[in-house]
PDB file of C-alpha atoms in Angstrom:
ATOM      1  CA  MET A  88      -1.453  -1.725 -28.618  1.00 56.00           C
ATOM      2  CA  PRO A  89      -1.601   2.012 -28.508  1.00 66.00           C
ATOM      3  CA  VAL A  90       0.452   4.539 -26.928  1.00 82.00           C
ATOM      4  CA  ASN A  91      -0.673   4.699 -23.832  1.00 95.00           C
ATOM      5  CA  THR A  92      -0.150   8.184 -21.670  1.00 97.00           C
ATOM      6  CA  HIS A  93       0.800   8.392 -18.667  1.00 97.00           C
ATOM      7  CA  TYR A  94       0.837  11.510 -15.855  1.00 97.00           C
ATOM      8  CA  VAL A  95       3.252  12.188 -13.148  1.00 96.00           C
ATOM      9  CA  SER A  96       3.347  13.926 -10.008  1.00 96.00           C
ATOM     10  CA  GLU A  97       2.903  18.091 -10.162  1.00 95.00           C
ATOM     11  CA  THR A  98       5.658  18.027  -7.230  1.00 95.00           C
ATOM     12  CA  ASN A  99       7.698  14.797  -9.212  1.00 95.00           C
ATOM     13  CA  PRO A 100       8.307  14.584 -12.471  1.00 93.00           C
ATOM     14  CA  THR A 101       9.169  11.133 -11.970  1.00 96.00           C
ATOM     15  CA  ARG A 102       6.438   9.405 -10.466  1.00 96.00           C
ATOM     16  CA  VAL A 103       3.276   8.444 -12.006  1.00 97.00           C
ATOM     17  CA  THR A 104       0.091   8.739 -10.203  1.00 97.00           C
ATOM     18  CA  ARG A 105      -2.202   7.416 -13.532  1.00 97.00           C
ATOM     19  CA  ALA A 106      -2.616   6.616 -17.035  1.00 98.00           C
ATOM     20  CA  ASP A 107      -5.231   6.722 -19.926  1.00 97.00           C
ATOM     21  CA  TRP A 108      -5.661   3.147 -20.414  1.00 96.00           C
ATOM     22  CA  TYR A 109      -5.393  -0.059 -17.756  1.00 97.00           C
ATOM     23  CA  ARG A 110      -5.638  -3.507 -19.080  1.00 97.00           C
ATOM     24  CA  ILE A 111      -7.377  -6.045 -16.493  1.00 97.00           C
ATOM     25  CA  SER A 112      -4.815  -8.157 -15.865  1.00 97.00           C
ATOM     26  CA  MET A 113      -6.652 -10.750 -13.200  1.00 97.00           C
ATOM     27  CA  THR A 114      -9.518 -11.031 -11.324  1.00 98.00           C
ATOM     28  CA  GLY A 115     -10.739 -12.773  -8.337  1.00 98.00           C
ATOM     29  CA  LEU A 116     -13.289 -13.080  -5.210  1.00 98.00           C
ATOM     30  CA  LEU A 117     -12.650 -12.512  -1.639  1.00 98.00           C
ATOM     31  CA  THR A 118     -15.216 -14.136   0.198  1.00 98.00           C
ATOM     32  CA  PRO A 119     -15.746 -14.151   4.158  1.00 98.00           C
ATOM     33  CA  ARG A 120     -15.019 -18.048   3.931  1.00 97.00           C
ATOM     34  CA  HIS A 121     -11.438 -16.659   3.386  1.00 97.00           C
ATOM     35  CA  GLU A 122      -9.571 -17.368   6.152  1.00 97.00           C
ATOM     36  CA  ASP A 123      -7.836 -13.723   6.103  1.00 97.00           C
ATOM     37  CA  PHE A 124     -11.122 -11.957   4.821  1.00 98.00           C
ATOM     38  CA  LYS A 125     -11.546  -9.832   7.999  1.00 96.00           C
ATOM     39  CA  ALA A 126      -7.402  -9.165   7.748  1.00 97.00           C
ATOM     40  CA  MET A 127      -7.645  -8.335   3.764  1.00 98.00           C
ATOM     41  CA  GLN A 128     -10.651  -5.999   4.008  1.00 97.00           C
ATOM     42  CA  SER A 129      -8.989  -4.061   6.503  1.00 96.00           C
ATOM     43  CA  VAL A 130      -7.235  -2.228   3.732  1.00 96.00           C
ATOM     44  CA  PHE A 131     -10.839  -0.665   2.582  1.00 97.00           C
ATOM     45  CA  PRO A 132     -12.703   2.514   4.354  1.00 95.00           C
ATOM     46  CA  SER A 133     -15.357   1.099   6.746  1.00 94.00           C
ATOM     47  CA  GLU A 134     -17.728   2.625   4.536  1.00 94.00           C
ATOM     48  CA  CYS A 135     -16.753   0.914   1.527  1.00 94.00           C
ATOM     49  CA  ARG A 136     -16.798  -2.783   2.819  1.00 95.00           C
ATOM     50  CA  ARG A 137     -18.949  -5.599   1.780  1.00 95.00           C
ATOM     51  CA  PRO A 138     -20.004  -7.931   4.185  1.00 95.00           C
ATOM     52  CA  GLU A 139     -20.994 -10.402   1.675  1.00 97.00           C
ATOM     53  CA  GLY A 140     -17.604 -10.103  -0.160  1.00 98.00           C
ATOM     54  CA  TYR A 141     -15.735  -8.589  -3.127  1.00 98.00           C
ATOM     55  CA  GLY A 142     -15.535  -9.275  -6.418  1.00 98.00           C
ATOM     56  CA  LEU A 143     -12.215  -7.993  -7.523  1.00 98.00           C
ATOM     57  CA  ALA A 144     -10.346  -6.692 -10.826  1.00 98.00           C
ATOM     58  CA  PHE A 145      -6.837  -5.905 -10.909  1.00 98.00           C
ATOM     59  CA  LEU A 146      -5.992  -3.103 -13.556  1.00 98.00           C
ATOM     60  CA  GLU A 147      -2.793  -2.256 -15.012  1.00 98.00           C
ATOM     61  CA  SER A 148      -1.094  -0.328 -17.248  1.00 98.00           C
ATOM     62  CA  GLU A 149       2.786  -0.167 -17.934  1.00 98.00           C
ATOM     63  CA  GLU A 150       3.595   2.072 -15.075  1.00 98.00           C
ATOM     64  CA  HIS A 151       0.718   2.094 -13.041  1.00 98.00           C
ATOM     65  CA  SER A 152      -2.019  -0.198 -11.261  1.00 98.00           C
ATOM     66  CA  ARG A 153      -5.389   0.277  -9.769  1.00 98.00           C
ATOM     67  CA  LEU A 154      -7.764  -2.305  -7.872  1.00 98.00           C
ATOM     68  CA  TYR A 155     -11.381  -2.156  -8.697  1.00 98.00           C
ATOM     69  CA  VAL A 156     -13.839  -3.546  -5.954  1.00 98.00           C
ATOM     70  CA  GLY A 157     -17.226  -4.277  -6.858  1.00 97.00           C
ATOM     71  CA  PRO A 158     -20.112  -6.721  -6.348  1.00 97.00           C
ATOM     72  CA  ILE A 159     -19.085 -10.302  -6.418  1.00 98.00           C
ATOM     73  CA  GLU A 160     -21.951 -10.738  -9.227  1.00 97.00           C
ATOM     74  CA  GLN A 161     -20.310  -8.495 -11.583  1.00 98.00           C
ATOM     75  CA  ILE A 162     -16.933  -9.937 -11.404  1.00 98.00           C
ATOM     76  CA  THR A 163     -18.307 -14.090 -11.768  1.00 97.00           C
ATOM     77  CA  GLU A 164     -20.269 -12.229 -14.991  1.00 97.00           C
ATOM     78  CA  TYR A 165     -17.528 -10.554 -16.513  1.00 97.00           C
ATOM     79  CA  LYS A 166     -15.619 -13.834 -15.964  1.00 96.00           C
ATOM     80  CA  LYS A 167     -18.074 -15.510 -17.812  1.00 95.00           C
ATOM     81  CA  ASP A 168     -17.702 -12.980 -21.147  1.00 95.00           C
ATOM     82  CA  PRO A 169     -14.418 -10.846 -20.401  1.00 93.00           C
ATOM     83  CA  SER A 170     -15.191  -8.964 -23.876  1.00 91.00           C
ATOM     84  CA  LYS A 171     -18.052  -6.903 -22.572  1.00 91.00           C
ATOM     85  CA  PRO A 172     -16.524  -3.512 -20.530  1.00 93.00           C
ATOM     86  CA  LEU A 173     -16.428  -3.071 -16.938  1.00 96.00           C
ATOM     87  CA  ASP A 174     -18.370  -0.813 -15.441  1.00 96.00           C
ATOM     88  CA  VAL A 175     -16.370   0.649 -12.635  1.00 95.00           C
ATOM     89  CA  SER A 176     -19.205   2.699 -11.323  1.00 96.00           C
ATOM     90  CA  GLN A 177     -20.304   0.120  -9.655  1.00 96.00           C
ATOM     91  CA  GLY A 178     -17.993  -0.199  -6.939  1.00 97.00           C
ATOM     92  CA  GLN A 179     -14.395   1.838  -6.062  1.00 97.00           C
ATOM     93  CA  THR A 180     -11.249   1.751  -7.610  1.00 97.00           C
ATOM     94  CA  TYR A 181      -8.110   2.214  -5.683  1.00 97.00           C
ATOM     95  CA  ASP A 182      -4.649   3.394  -6.202  1.00 96.00           C
ATOM     96  CA  LYS A 183      -2.179   0.024  -6.888  1.00 97.00           C
ATOM     97  CA  TRP A 184      -3.201  -3.597  -5.748  1.00 98.00           C
ATOM     98  CA  PRO A 185      -2.993  -4.041  -2.033  1.00 97.00           C
ATOM     99  CA  ASN A 186       1.005  -5.242  -0.854  1.00 94.00           C
ATOM    100  CA  THR A 187      -0.044  -6.859   2.858  1.00 96.00           C
ATOM    101  CA  ASP A 188       1.453 -10.269   3.820  1.00 96.00           C
ATOM    102  CA  GLU A 189      -2.325 -11.576   2.830  1.00 98.00           C
ATOM    103  CA  TRP A 190      -3.044 -10.146  -0.200  1.00 98.00           C
ATOM    104  CA  GLU A 191       0.672 -11.150  -1.460  1.00 96.00           C
ATOM    105  CA  GLN A 192      -0.163 -14.592  -0.840  1.00 96.00           C
ATOM    106  CA  PHE A 193      -3.918 -13.763  -2.832  1.00 98.00           C
ATOM    107  CA  ILE A 194      -2.134 -12.666  -5.308  1.00 98.00           C
ATOM    108  CA  PRO A 195      -0.371 -14.605  -7.616  1.00 97.00           C
ATOM    109  CA  ASP A 196       2.818 -13.438  -9.422  1.00 97.00           C
ATOM    110  CA  ASN A 197       2.234 -11.752 -13.079  1.00 97.00           C
ATOM    111  CA  THR A 198       4.784 -10.213 -15.765  1.00 97.00           C
ATOM    112  CA  TRP A 199       3.067  -7.678 -18.301  1.00 97.00           C
ATOM    113  CA  ASN A 200       4.415  -9.716 -20.930  1.00 96.00           C
ATOM    114  CA  PRO A 201       3.653 -13.509 -21.959  1.00 91.00           C
ATOM    115  CA  ASP A 202       6.588 -15.651 -19.502  1.00 93.00           C
ATOM    116  CA  GLY A 203       7.892 -12.268 -18.444  1.00 96.00           C
ATOM    117  CA  ARG A 204      10.135 -11.306 -21.466  1.00 97.00           C
ATOM    118  CA  GLY A 205       9.690  -8.756 -23.511  1.00 97.00           C
ATOM    119  CA  ILE A 206       9.622  -4.881 -23.667  1.00 98.00           C
ATOM    120  CA  ILE A 207       7.453  -2.920 -21.195  1.00 98.00           C
ATOM    121  CA  THR A 208       7.796   0.543 -22.295  1.00 97.00           C
ATOM    122  CA  THR A 209      10.402   3.113 -24.041  1.00 97.00           C
ATOM    123  CA  PHE A 210      11.211   6.778 -23.157  1.00 97.00           C
ATOM    124  CA  ALA A 211      13.178   8.742 -25.719  1.00 96.00           C
ATOM    125  CA  HIS A 212      16.762   9.969 -24.576  1.00 95.00           C
ATOM    126  CA  PRO A 213      17.112  13.671 -25.267  1.00 92.00           C
ATOM    127  CA  MET A 214      20.564  13.253 -26.954  1.00 92.00           C
ATOM    128  CA  GLY A 215      19.646  10.299 -28.796  1.00 93.00           C
ATOM    129  CA  GLY A 216      18.821   6.781 -28.195  1.00 95.00           C
ATOM    130  CA  ASP A 217      15.935   5.483 -25.870  1.00 97.00           C
ATOM    131  CA  ALA A 218      15.564   4.118 -22.269  1.00 97.00           C
ATOM    132  CA  ILE A 219      14.073   0.984 -22.379  1.00 98.00           C
ATOM    133  CA  VAL A 220      12.518  -1.019 -19.367  1.00 98.00           C
ATOM    134  CA  TYR A 221      12.135  -4.583 -20.343  1.00 98.00           C
ATOM    135  CA  GLU A 222      11.557  -8.006 -18.499  1.00 97.00           C
ATOM    136  CA  PHE A 223      13.541 -10.902 -18.877  1.00 96.00           C
ATOM    137  CA  HIS A 224      14.868 -14.041 -17.067  1.00 96.00           C
ATOM    138  CA  GLY A 225      18.008 -13.934 -15.183  1.00 91.00           C
ATOM    139  CA  SER A 226      20.116 -14.720 -12.210  1.00 87.00           C
ATOM    140  CA  TRP A 227      22.792 -12.952 -10.737  1.00 77.00           C
ATOM    141  CA  LEU A 228      24.768 -15.709  -9.883  1.00 74.00           C
ATOM    142  CA  LYS A 229      26.444 -17.927 -12.269  1.00 71.00           C
ATOM    143  CA  ASP A 230      24.337 -21.526 -12.466  1.00 76.00           C
ATOM    144  CA  ARG A 231      21.603 -20.203 -10.321  1.00 83.00           C
ATOM    145  CA  PRO A 232      18.175 -20.810 -11.612  1.00 90.00           C
ATOM    146  CA  LYS A 233      16.885 -17.795 -13.719  1.00 92.00           C
ATOM    147  CA  ARG A 234      13.769 -16.071 -12.115  1.00 94.00           C
ATOM    148  CA  PRO A 235      11.782 -13.198 -13.703  1.00 96.00           C
ATOM    149  CA  LEU A 236      13.604  -9.898 -13.267  1.00 96.00           C
ATOM    150  CA  VAL A 237      12.628  -6.326 -14.205  1.00 97.00           C
ATOM    151  CA  THR A 238      15.191  -3.321 -15.342  1.00 96.00           C
ATOM    152  CA  PHE A 239      16.088  -0.499 -17.743  1.00 96.00           C
ATOM    153  CA  HIS A 240      18.724   0.346 -20.184  1.00 96.00           C
ATOM    154  CA  CYS A 241      19.950   3.567 -21.790  1.00 95.00           C
ATOM    155  CA  THR A 242      20.914   2.942 -25.261  1.00 95.00           C
ATOM    156  CA  HIS A 243      22.926   6.493 -25.338  1.00 94.00           C
ATOM    157  CA  CYS A 244      25.243   5.701 -22.272  1.00 92.00           C
ATOM    158  CA  HIS A 245      25.040   1.882 -22.214  1.00 90.00           C
ATOM    159  CA  ALA A 246      25.195   1.754 -18.237  1.00 84.00           C
ATOM    160  CA  ASP A 247      24.726  -1.886 -17.255  1.00 79.00           C
ATOM    161  CA  THR A 248      22.561  -1.647 -14.403  1.00 82.00           C
ATOM    162  CA  PHE A 249      22.650  -5.581 -14.179  1.00 76.00           C
ATOM    163  CA  HIS A 250      26.345  -5.238 -12.616  1.00 67.00           C
ATOM    164  CA  ASP A 251      27.190  -1.632 -12.216  1.00 62.00           C
ATOM    165  CA  SER A 252      24.041  -0.198 -10.432  1.00 63.00           C
ATOM    166  CA  GLY A 253      22.018  -2.435  -8.505  1.00 72.00           C
ATOM    167  CA  LYS A 254      18.931  -1.412 -10.578  1.00 89.00           C
ATOM    168  CA  VAL A 255      17.366  -4.824 -11.467  1.00 93.00           C
ATOM    169  CA  HIS A 256      14.613  -6.085  -9.404  1.00 92.00           C
ATOM    170  CA  GLU A 257      12.938  -9.250  -9.267  1.00 94.00           C
ATOM    171  CA  ASN A 258       9.554  -9.085 -11.088  1.00 97.00           C
ATOM    172  CA  HIS A 259       6.426 -10.360  -9.183  1.00 96.00           C
ATOM    173  CA  GLY A 260       4.254  -7.961  -9.928  1.00 97.00           C
ATOM    174  CA  PRO A 261       3.197  -4.271 -11.153  1.00 98.00           C
ATOM    175  CA  ASP A 262       5.080  -2.354  -8.050  1.00 96.00           C
ATOM    176  CA  ASP A 263       8.219  -3.979  -9.573  1.00 97.00           C
ATOM    177  CA  ARG A 264       7.707  -2.607 -13.124  1.00 97.00           C
ATOM    178  CA  ARG A 265       6.629   0.575 -11.641  1.00 97.00           C
ATOM    179  CA  TRP A 266       9.731   0.752  -9.923  1.00 96.00           C
ATOM    180  CA  ALA A 267      11.907   0.065 -12.951  1.00 96.00           C
ATOM    181  CA  ALA A 268      10.082   2.361 -15.141  1.00 97.00           C
ATOM    182  CA  GLN A 269      10.680   5.414 -12.405  1.00 96.00           C
ATOM    183  CA  GLN A 270      14.159   4.146 -12.468  1.00 95.00           C
ATOM    184  CA  ALA A 271      14.049   4.823 -16.285  1.00 96.00           C
ATOM    185  CA  ARG A 272      12.310   7.933 -16.003  1.00 97.00           C
ATOM    186  CA  GLN A 273      14.769   9.260 -13.223  1.00 95.00           C
ATOM    187  CA  HIS A 274      18.056   8.849 -15.840  1.00 94.00           C
ATOM    188  CA  ILE A 275      16.360  10.860 -18.751  1.00 95.00           C
ATOM    189  CA  HIS A 276      15.288  13.318 -16.322  1.00 94.00           C
ATOM    190  CA  SER A 277      18.962  13.586 -15.080  1.00 92.00           C
ATOM    191  CA  ALA A 278      20.432  13.457 -18.518  1.00 91.00           C
ATOM    192  CA  GLU A 279      17.942  16.644 -19.276  1.00 88.00           C
ATOM    193  CA  ARG A 280      19.135  18.768 -16.432  1.00 84.00           C
ATOM    194  CA  HIS A 281      22.511  17.777 -16.403  1.00 82.00           C
ATOM    195  CA  GLY A 282      23.970  16.121 -19.558  1.00 77.00           C
ATOM    196  CA  VAL A 283      25.213  13.469 -20.286  1.00 77.00           C
ATOM    197  CA  GLY A 284      28.731  12.653 -17.894  1.00 69.00           C
ATOM    198  CA  GLY A 285      27.396  15.968 -16.127  1.00 71.00           C
ATOM    199  CA  GLU A 286      28.551  16.058 -12.368  1.00 74.00           C
ATOM    200  CA  ASN A 287      24.965  14.822 -10.913  1.00 78.00           C
ATOM    201  CA  SER A 288      23.908  12.927 -13.887  1.00 85.00           C
ATOM    202  CA  GLN A 289      23.004   9.576 -13.700  1.00 88.00           C
ATOM    203  CA  CYS A 290      23.455   9.291 -17.394  1.00 91.00           C
ATOM    204  CA  ARG A 291      27.522   8.465 -17.795  1.00 85.00           C
ATOM    205  CA  LYS A 292      29.262   6.772 -20.692  1.00 82.00           C
ATOM    206  CA  ALA A 293      31.704   4.006 -19.346  1.00 74.00           C
ATOM    207  CA  ASP A 294      35.170   5.188 -19.259  1.00 73.00           C
ATOM    208  CA  PRO A 295      37.282   2.973 -21.802  1.00 73.00           C
ATOM    209  CA  ASN A 296      39.737   2.824 -19.359  1.00 74.00           C
ATOM    210  CA  MET A 297      37.954   0.719 -17.326  1.00 73.00           C
ATOM    211  CA  MET A 298      37.540  -2.362 -20.257  1.00 74.00           C
ATOM    212  CA  PRO A 299      40.355  -4.311 -19.316  1.00 78.00           C
ATOM    213  CA  THR A 300      38.827  -4.200 -15.854  1.00 79.00           C
ATOM    214  CA  VAL A 301      35.062  -5.064 -16.576  1.00 73.00           C
ATOM    215  CA  THR A 302      36.424  -7.818 -19.227  1.00 78.00           C
ATOM    216  CA  LYS A 303      38.539  -9.526 -16.738  1.00 85.00           C
ATOM    217  CA  ILE A 304      35.649  -9.819 -14.117  1.00 84.00           C
ATOM    218  CA  ALA A 305      32.732 -10.762 -16.789  1.00 78.00           C
ATOM    219  CA  ASN A 306      35.435 -13.960 -17.777  1.00 86.00           C
ATOM    220  CA  GLU A 307      35.779 -14.768 -14.643  1.00 88.00           C
ATOM    221  CA  ILE A 308      32.226 -14.898 -13.828  1.00 85.00           C
ATOM    222  CA  TYR A 309      31.121 -16.568 -17.035  1.00 82.00           C
ATOM    223  CA  GLY A 310      34.071 -18.713 -17.796  1.00 88.00           C
ATOM    224  CA  THR A 311      34.867 -16.712 -20.693  1.00 87.00           C
ATOM    225  CA  ASN A 312      37.916 -15.731 -22.365  1.00 89.00           C
ATOM    226  CA  ASN A 313      36.702 -12.684 -24.481  1.00 81.00           C
ATOM    227  CA  PRO A 314      39.440  -9.989 -25.564  1.00 82.00           C
ATOM    228  CA  VAL A 315      38.822  -6.521 -24.245  1.00 80.00           C
ATOM    229  CA  THR A 316      36.334  -4.632 -27.035  1.00 78.00           C
ATOM    230  CA  PRO A 317      34.662  -1.317 -26.887  1.00 78.00           C
ATOM    231  CA  TYR A 318      32.061  -0.937 -24.306  1.00 77.00           C
ATOM    232  CA  GLU A 319      29.193  -0.562 -26.764  1.00 82.00           C
ATOM    233  CA  SER A 320      30.359  -3.714 -28.812  1.00 84.00           C
ATOM    234  CA  MET A 321      30.120  -5.779 -25.577  1.00 80.00           C
ATOM    235  CA  CYS A 322      26.619  -4.523 -24.919  1.00 88.00           C
ATOM    236  CA  ALA A 323      25.627  -5.610 -28.157  1.00 91.00           C
ATOM    237  CA  THR A 324      27.004  -8.571 -28.227  1.00 88.00           C
ATOM    238  CA  SER A 325      26.562  -9.726 -24.819  1.00 83.00           C
ATOM    239  CA  GLY A 326      25.040  -6.884 -23.119  1.00 88.00           C
ATOM    240  CA  PRO A 327      21.843  -5.585 -21.937  1.00 92.00           C
ATOM    241  CA  CYS A 328      21.020  -4.529 -25.908  1.00 95.00           C
ATOM    242  CA  ALA A 329      21.931  -8.026 -26.808  1.00 95.00           C
ATOM    243  CA  THR A 330      18.983  -9.387 -24.702  1.00 95.00           C
ATOM    244  CA  ILE A 331      16.514  -6.223 -25.757  1.00 97.00           C
ATOM    245  CA  ARG A 332      17.538  -7.381 -29.377  1.00 97.00           C
ATOM    246  CA  GLU A 333      16.404 -10.916 -28.598  1.00 97.00           C
ATOM    247  CA  LEU A 334      13.110  -9.608 -26.904  1.00 97.00           C
ATOM    248  CA  LYS A 335      12.087  -7.600 -29.689  1.00 96.00           C
ATOM    249  CA  THR A 336      12.565 -10.896 -32.161  1.00 96.00           C
ATOM    250  CA  LEU A 337      10.363 -12.821 -29.515  1.00 94.00           C
ATOM    251  CA  GLN A 338       7.662  -9.622 -29.647  1.00 92.00           C
ATOM    252  CA  ALA A 339       7.500  -9.673 -32.920  1.00 92.00           C
ATOM    253  CA  ALA A 340       7.066 -13.320 -33.445  1.00 91.00           C
ATOM    254  CA  ARG A 341       4.221 -13.266 -31.145  1.00 88.00           C
ATOM    255  CA  ASP A 342       2.500 -10.496 -33.025  1.00 81.00           C
TER     256      ASP A 342
END
């Protein structure tokens, strides 16, 4: 897959507003027979409404999403042969997917990678390493069912978003992945502005004096008896770096 260029707001360098390339993650038809048709079509401008119904294409990039709305016949034909390009000039394209209650029930959960495990995107750190946005299966509590989650990890400072910063989201759709990518962009932007470990920097290497406490808590949570090790080593063997390594191996096998 070619590298996809994303563009950010002129007033916020971490908020993505569009991308060069989008994939069609799913399609759908919304007709007057749907019980919530009236409420769902209210998200469209009155001059763009289609009393006969809507053909829908849900467009998605790694950090952004758009909704194409066109004729039912067009999407029906596209579903028969998805290899043909979708002519978006036949309808309207809107920023992001609708998120009202009715639309959330209509749109199934989706992930960027097959089964919600893999790398989404990567940002180079100005001082070495990367901020990697990834989706995985996990749980906040031991012995609870794992579910699709999304977060990022900085391989320069190795801050553990899962336990330290609360920057892990359930992974239901592109808005969740866009949020995680924006967190990664903010992390990189903070390092660029304030340096690693600066007073206002989000990018901070772990205090080695904290490792005995971190190890004790981790042992209590997971029922282990691990010795105190450097944070980078722990990250590589049982932390986010280990998870990312597994995900990269999984992706390589898919490719």
